[in-house]
mmCIF file of N, CA and C in Angstrom:
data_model
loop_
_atom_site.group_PDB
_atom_site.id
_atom_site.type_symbol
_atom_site.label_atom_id
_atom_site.label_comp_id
_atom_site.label_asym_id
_atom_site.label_seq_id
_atom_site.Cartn_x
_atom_site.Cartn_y
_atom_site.Cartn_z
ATOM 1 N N UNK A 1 0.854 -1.189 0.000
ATOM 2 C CA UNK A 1 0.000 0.000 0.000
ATOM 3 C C UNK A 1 0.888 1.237 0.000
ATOM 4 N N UNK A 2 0.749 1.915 -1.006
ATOM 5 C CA UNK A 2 1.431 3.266 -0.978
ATOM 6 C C UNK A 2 0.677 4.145 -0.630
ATOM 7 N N UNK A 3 1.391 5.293 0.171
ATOM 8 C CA UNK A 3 0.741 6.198 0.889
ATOM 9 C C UNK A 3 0.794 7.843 0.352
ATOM 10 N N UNK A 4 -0.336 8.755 0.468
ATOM 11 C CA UNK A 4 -0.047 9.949 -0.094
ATOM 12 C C UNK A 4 0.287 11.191 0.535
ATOM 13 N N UNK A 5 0.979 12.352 0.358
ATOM 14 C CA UNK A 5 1.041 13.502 1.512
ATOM 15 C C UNK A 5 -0.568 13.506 2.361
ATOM 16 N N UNK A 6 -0.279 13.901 3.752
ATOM 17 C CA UNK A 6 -1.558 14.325 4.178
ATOM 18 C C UNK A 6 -2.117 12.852 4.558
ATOM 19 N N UNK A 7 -1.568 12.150 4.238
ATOM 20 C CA UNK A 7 -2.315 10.629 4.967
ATOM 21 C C UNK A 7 -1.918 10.418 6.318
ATOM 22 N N UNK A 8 -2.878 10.282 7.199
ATOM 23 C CA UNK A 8 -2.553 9.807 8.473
ATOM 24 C C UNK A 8 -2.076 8.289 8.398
ATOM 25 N N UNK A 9 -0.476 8.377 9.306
ATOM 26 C CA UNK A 9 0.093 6.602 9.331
ATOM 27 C C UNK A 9 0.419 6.344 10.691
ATOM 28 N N UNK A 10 0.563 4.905 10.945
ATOM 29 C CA UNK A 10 1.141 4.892 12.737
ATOM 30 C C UNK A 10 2.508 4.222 11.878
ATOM 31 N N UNK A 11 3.564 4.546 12.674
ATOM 32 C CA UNK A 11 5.123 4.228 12.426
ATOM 33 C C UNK A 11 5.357 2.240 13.345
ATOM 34 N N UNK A 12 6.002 2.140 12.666
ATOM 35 C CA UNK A 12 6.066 0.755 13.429
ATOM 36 C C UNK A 12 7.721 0.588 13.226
ATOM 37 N N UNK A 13 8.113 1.023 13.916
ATOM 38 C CA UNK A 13 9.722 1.145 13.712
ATOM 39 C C UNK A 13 10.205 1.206 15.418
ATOM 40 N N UNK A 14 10.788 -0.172 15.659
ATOM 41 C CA UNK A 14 11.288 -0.216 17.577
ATOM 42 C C UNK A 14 12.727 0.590 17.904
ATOM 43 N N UNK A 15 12.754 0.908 16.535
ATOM 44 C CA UNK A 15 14.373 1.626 16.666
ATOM 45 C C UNK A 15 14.102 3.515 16.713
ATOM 46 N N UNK A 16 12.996 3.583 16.604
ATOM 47 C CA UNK A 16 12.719 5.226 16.222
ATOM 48 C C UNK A 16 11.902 5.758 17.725
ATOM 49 N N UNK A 17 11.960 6.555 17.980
ATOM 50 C CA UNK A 17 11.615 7.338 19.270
ATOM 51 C C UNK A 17 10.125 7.470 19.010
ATOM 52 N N UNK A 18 9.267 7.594 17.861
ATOM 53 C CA UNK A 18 8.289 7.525 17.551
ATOM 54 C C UNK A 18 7.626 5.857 17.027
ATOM 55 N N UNK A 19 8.290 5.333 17.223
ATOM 56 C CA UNK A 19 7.271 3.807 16.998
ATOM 57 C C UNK A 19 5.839 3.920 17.880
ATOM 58 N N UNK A 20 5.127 3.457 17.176
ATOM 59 C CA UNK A 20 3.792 3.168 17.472
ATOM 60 C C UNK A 20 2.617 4.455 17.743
ATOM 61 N N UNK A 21 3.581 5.768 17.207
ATOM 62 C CA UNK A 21 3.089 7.177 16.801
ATOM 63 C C UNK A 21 2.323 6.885 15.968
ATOM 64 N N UNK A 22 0.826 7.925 15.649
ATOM 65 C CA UNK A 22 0.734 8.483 14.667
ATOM 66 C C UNK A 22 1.245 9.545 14.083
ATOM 67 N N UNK A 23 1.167 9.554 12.807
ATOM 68 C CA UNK A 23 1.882 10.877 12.420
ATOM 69 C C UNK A 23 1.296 11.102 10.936
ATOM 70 N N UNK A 24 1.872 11.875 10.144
ATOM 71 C CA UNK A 24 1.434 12.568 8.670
ATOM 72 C C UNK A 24 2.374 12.719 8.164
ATOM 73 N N UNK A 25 1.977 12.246 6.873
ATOM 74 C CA UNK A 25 2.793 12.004 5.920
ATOM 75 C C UNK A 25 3.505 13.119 5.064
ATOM 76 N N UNK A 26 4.207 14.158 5.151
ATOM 77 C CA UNK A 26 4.138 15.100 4.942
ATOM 78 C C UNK A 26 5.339 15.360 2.819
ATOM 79 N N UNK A 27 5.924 14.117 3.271
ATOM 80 C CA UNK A 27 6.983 13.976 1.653
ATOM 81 C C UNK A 27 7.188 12.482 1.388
ATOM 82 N N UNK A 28 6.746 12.264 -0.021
ATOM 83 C CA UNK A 28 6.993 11.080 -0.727
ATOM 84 C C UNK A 28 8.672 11.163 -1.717
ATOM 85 N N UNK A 29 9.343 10.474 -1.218
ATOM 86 C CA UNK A 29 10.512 10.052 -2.249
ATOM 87 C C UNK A 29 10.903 9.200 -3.164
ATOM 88 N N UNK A 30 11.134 9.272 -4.290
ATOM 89 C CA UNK A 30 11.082 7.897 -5.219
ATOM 90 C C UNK A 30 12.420 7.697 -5.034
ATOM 91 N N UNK A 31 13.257 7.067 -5.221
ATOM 92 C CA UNK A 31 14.430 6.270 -5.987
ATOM 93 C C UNK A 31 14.062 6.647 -7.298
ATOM 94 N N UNK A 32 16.103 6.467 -8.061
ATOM 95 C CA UNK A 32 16.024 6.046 -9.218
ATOM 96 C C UNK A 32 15.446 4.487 -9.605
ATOM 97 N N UNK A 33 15.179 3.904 -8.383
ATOM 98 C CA UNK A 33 15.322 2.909 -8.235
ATOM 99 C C UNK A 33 13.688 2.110 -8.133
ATOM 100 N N UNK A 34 12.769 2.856 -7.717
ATOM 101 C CA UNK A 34 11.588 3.033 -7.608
ATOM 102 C C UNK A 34 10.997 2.606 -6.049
ATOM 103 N N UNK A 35 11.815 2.346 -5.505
ATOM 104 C CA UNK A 35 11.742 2.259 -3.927
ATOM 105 C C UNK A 35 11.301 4.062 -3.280
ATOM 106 N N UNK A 36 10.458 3.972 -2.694
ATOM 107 C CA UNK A 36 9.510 5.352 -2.209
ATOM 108 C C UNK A 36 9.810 4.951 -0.011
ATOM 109 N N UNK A 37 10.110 5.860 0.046
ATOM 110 C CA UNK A 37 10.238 6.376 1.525
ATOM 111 C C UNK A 37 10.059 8.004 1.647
ATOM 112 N N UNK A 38 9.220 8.110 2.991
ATOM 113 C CA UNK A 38 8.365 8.894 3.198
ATOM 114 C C UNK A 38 8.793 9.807 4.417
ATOM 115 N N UNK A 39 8.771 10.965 4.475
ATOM 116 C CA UNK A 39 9.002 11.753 5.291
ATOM 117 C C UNK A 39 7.411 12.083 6.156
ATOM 118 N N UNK A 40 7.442 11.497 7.403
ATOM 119 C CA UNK A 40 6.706 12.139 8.312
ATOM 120 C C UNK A 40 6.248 12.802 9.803
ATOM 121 N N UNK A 41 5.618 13.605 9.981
ATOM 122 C CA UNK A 41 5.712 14.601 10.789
ATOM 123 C C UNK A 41 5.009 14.180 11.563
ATOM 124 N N UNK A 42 5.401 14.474 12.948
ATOM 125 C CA UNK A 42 4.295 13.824 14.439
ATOM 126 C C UNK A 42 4.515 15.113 15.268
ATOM 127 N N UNK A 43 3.602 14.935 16.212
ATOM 128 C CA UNK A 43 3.635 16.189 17.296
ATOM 129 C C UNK A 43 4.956 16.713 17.723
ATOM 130 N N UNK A 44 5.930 15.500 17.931
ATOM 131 C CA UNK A 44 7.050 16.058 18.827
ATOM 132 C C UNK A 44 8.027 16.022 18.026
ATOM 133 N N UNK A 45 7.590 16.059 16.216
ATOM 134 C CA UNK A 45 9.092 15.974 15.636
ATOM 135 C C UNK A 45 8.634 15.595 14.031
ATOM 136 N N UNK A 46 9.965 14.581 13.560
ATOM 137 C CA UNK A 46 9.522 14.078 12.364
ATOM 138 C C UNK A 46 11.021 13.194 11.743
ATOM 139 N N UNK A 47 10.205 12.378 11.337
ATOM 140 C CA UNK A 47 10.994 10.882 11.260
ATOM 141 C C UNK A 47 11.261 10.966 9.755
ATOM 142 N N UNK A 48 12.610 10.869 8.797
ATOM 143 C CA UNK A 48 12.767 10.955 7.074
ATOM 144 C C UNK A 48 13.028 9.958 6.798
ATOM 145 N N UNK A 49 13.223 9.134 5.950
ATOM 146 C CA UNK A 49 13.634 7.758 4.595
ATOM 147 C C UNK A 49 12.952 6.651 5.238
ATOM 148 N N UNK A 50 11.068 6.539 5.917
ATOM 149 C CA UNK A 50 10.772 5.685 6.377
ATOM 150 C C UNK A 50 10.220 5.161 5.292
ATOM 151 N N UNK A 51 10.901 3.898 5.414
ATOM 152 C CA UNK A 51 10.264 2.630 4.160
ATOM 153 C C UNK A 51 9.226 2.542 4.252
ATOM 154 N N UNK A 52 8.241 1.790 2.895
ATOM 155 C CA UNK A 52 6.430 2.040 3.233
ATOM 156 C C UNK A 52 6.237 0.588 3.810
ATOM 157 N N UNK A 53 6.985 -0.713 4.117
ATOM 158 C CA UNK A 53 6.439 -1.427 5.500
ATOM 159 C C UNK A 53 7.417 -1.211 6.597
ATOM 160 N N UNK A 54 7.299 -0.207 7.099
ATOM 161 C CA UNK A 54 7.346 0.354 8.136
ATOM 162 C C UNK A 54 6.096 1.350 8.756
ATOM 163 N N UNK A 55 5.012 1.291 7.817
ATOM 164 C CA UNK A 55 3.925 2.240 7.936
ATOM 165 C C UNK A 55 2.634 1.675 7.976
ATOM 166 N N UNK A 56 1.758 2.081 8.575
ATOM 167 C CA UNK A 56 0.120 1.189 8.287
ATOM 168 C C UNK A 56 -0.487 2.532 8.213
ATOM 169 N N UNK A 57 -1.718 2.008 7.321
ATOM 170 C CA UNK A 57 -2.601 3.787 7.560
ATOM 171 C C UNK A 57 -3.856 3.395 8.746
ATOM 172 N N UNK A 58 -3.875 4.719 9.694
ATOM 173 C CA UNK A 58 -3.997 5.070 11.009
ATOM 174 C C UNK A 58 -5.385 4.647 11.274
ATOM 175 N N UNK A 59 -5.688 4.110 11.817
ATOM 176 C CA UNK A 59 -7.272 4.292 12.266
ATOM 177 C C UNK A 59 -7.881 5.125 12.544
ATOM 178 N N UNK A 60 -9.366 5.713 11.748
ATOM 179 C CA UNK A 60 -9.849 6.687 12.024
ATOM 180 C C UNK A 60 -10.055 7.141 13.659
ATOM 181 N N UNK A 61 -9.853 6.125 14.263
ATOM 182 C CA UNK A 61 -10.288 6.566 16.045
ATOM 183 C C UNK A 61 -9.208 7.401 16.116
ATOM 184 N N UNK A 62 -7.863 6.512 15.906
ATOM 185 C CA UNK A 62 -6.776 7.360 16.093
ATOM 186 C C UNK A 62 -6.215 8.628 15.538
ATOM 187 N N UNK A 63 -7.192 9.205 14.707
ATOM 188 C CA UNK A 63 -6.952 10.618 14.003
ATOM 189 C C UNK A 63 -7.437 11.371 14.638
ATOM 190 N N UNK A 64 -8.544 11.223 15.409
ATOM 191 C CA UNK A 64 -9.359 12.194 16.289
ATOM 192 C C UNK A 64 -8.854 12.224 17.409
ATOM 193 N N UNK A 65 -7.637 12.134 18.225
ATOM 194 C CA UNK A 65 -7.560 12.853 19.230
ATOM 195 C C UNK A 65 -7.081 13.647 19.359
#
């Protein structure tokens, strides 16, 4: 599943200070290569070159708080 700016995602990354954040997707990157990692932004910051399974899109519960 590829993801677009402005999409709400939760991060699933145990190595990142934000795992299990939601956050927004704020920049898509291609490769020459065609590999896409995503720059996104969370309350307390923002995480760059996250691979797209490293990402799920967010549950609407979880957008509303």
């Amino acid at each position: 599943m590829s993801f677009e700016e402005d999409d709400q995602v939760v991060l699933d990354d145990k190595h990142s200070e934000f795992d299990g954040e939601t956050g927004t997707v704020t920049q898509t990157i291609e490769s020459m290569f065609g590999d896409v990692t995503y720059t996104i932004s969370f309350e307390d910051g923002q995480e760059t070159g996250v691979p797209e399974d490293a990402l799920e899109a967010a549950d609407e519960d979880e957008t509303e708080e």
